[in-house]
PDB file of C-alpha atoms in Angstrom:
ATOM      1  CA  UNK T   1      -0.061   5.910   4.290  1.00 76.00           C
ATOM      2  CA  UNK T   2       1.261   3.207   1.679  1.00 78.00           C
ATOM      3  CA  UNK T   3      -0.437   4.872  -1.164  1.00 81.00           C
ATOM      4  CA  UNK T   4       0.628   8.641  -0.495  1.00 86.00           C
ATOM      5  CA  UNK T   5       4.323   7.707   0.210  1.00 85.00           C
ATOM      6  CA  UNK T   6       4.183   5.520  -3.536  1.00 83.00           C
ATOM      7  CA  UNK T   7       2.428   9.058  -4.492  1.00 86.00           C
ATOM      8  CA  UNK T   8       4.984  11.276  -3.490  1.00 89.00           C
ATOM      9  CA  UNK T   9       7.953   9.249  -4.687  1.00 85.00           C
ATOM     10  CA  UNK T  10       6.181   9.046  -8.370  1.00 86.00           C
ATOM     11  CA  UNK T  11       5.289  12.878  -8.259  1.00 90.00           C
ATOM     12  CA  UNK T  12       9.324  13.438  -7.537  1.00 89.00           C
ATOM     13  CA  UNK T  13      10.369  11.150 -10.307  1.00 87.00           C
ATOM     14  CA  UNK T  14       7.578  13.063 -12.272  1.00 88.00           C
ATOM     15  CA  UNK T  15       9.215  16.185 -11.603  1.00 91.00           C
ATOM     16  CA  UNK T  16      12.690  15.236 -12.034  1.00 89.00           C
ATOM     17  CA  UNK T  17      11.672  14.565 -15.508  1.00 86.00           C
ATOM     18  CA  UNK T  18      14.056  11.388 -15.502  1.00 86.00           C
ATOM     19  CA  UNK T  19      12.594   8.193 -16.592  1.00 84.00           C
ATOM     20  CA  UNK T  20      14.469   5.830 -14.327  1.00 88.00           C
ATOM     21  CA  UNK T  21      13.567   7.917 -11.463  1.00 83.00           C
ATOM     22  CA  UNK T  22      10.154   5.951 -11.716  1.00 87.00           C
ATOM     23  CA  UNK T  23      12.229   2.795 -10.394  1.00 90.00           C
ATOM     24  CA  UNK T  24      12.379   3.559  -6.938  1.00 86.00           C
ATOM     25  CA  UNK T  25       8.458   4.223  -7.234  1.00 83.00           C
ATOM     26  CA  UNK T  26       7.559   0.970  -8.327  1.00 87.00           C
ATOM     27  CA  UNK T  27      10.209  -0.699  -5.990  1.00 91.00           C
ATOM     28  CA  UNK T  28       7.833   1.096  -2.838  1.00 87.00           C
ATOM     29  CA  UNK T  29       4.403   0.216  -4.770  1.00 84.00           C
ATOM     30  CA  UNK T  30       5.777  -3.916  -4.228  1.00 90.00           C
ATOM     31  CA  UNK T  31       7.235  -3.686  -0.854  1.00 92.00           C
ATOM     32  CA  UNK T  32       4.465  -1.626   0.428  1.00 88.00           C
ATOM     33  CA  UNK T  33       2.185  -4.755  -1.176  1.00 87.00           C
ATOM     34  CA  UNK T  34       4.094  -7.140   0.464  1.00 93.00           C
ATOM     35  CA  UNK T  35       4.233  -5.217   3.782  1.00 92.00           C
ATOM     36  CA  UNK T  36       0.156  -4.849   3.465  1.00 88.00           C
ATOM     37  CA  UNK T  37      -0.050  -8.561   3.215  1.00 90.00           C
ATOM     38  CA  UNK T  38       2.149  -9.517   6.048  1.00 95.00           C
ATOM     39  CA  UNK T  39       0.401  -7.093   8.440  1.00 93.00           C
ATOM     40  CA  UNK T  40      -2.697  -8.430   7.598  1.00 91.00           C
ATOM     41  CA  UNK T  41      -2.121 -11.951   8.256  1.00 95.00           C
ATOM     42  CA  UNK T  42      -0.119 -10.570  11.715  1.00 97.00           C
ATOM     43  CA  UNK T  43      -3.553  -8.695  12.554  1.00 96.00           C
ATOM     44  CA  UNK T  44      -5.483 -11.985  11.301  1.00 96.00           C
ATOM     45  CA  UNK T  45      -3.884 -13.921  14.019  1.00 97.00           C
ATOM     46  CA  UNK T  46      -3.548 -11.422  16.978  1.00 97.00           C
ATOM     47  CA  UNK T  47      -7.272  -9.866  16.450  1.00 97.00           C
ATOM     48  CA  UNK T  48      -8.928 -13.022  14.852  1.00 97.00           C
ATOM     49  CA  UNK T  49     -12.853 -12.686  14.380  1.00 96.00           C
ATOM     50  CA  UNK T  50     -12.473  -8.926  15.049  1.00 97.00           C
ATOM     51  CA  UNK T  51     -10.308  -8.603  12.144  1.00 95.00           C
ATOM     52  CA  UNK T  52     -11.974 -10.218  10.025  1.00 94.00           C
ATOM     53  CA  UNK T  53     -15.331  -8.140  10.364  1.00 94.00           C
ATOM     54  CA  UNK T  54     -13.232  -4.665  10.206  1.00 93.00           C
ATOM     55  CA  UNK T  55     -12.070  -6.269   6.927  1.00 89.00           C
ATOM     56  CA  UNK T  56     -15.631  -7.078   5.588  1.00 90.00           C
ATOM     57  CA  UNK T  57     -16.236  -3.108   6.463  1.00 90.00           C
ATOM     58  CA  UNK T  58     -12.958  -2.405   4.852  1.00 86.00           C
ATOM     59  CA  UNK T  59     -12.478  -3.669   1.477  1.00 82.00           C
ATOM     60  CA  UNK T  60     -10.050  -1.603   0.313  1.00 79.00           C
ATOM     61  CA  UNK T  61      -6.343  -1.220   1.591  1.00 75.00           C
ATOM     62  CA  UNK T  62      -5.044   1.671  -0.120  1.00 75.00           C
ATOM     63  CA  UNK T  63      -7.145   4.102  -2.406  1.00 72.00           C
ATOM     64  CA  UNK T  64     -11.212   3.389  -1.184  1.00 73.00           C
ATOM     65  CA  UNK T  65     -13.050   2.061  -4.080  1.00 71.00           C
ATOM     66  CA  UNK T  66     -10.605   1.485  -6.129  1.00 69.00           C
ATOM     67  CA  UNK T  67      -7.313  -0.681  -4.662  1.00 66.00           C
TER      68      UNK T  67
END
């Protein structure tokens, strides 16, 4: 979900055709990094050692294999 909605904001300011439109793009790629990081220490604590082994099978949190 965090990496389509940065997606779709960048193919709008792609579209547009207006440079500063990519702004608001890079504004959602940081607070969807920040968000990712937040719920992950939230799910750290309330899921503990189950977490953690989804996140060994899970090593990506936005595009698999590459971010």
């Amino acid at each position: 979900m965090y990496a389509s909605l940065v997606l779709i904001v960048l193919g709008v300011a792609f579209a547009s055709g207006i440079t500063i439109a990519l702004m608001p793009a890079m504004v959602i790629a940081v607070l969807n990094l920040l968000t990712a990081l937040k719920e992950g220490e939230f799910l750290l604590e309330r899921f503990g050692d189950e977490y953690k082994e989804y996140m060994k099978r899970v090593l990506y949190r936005f595009i698999p294999k590459i971010l």
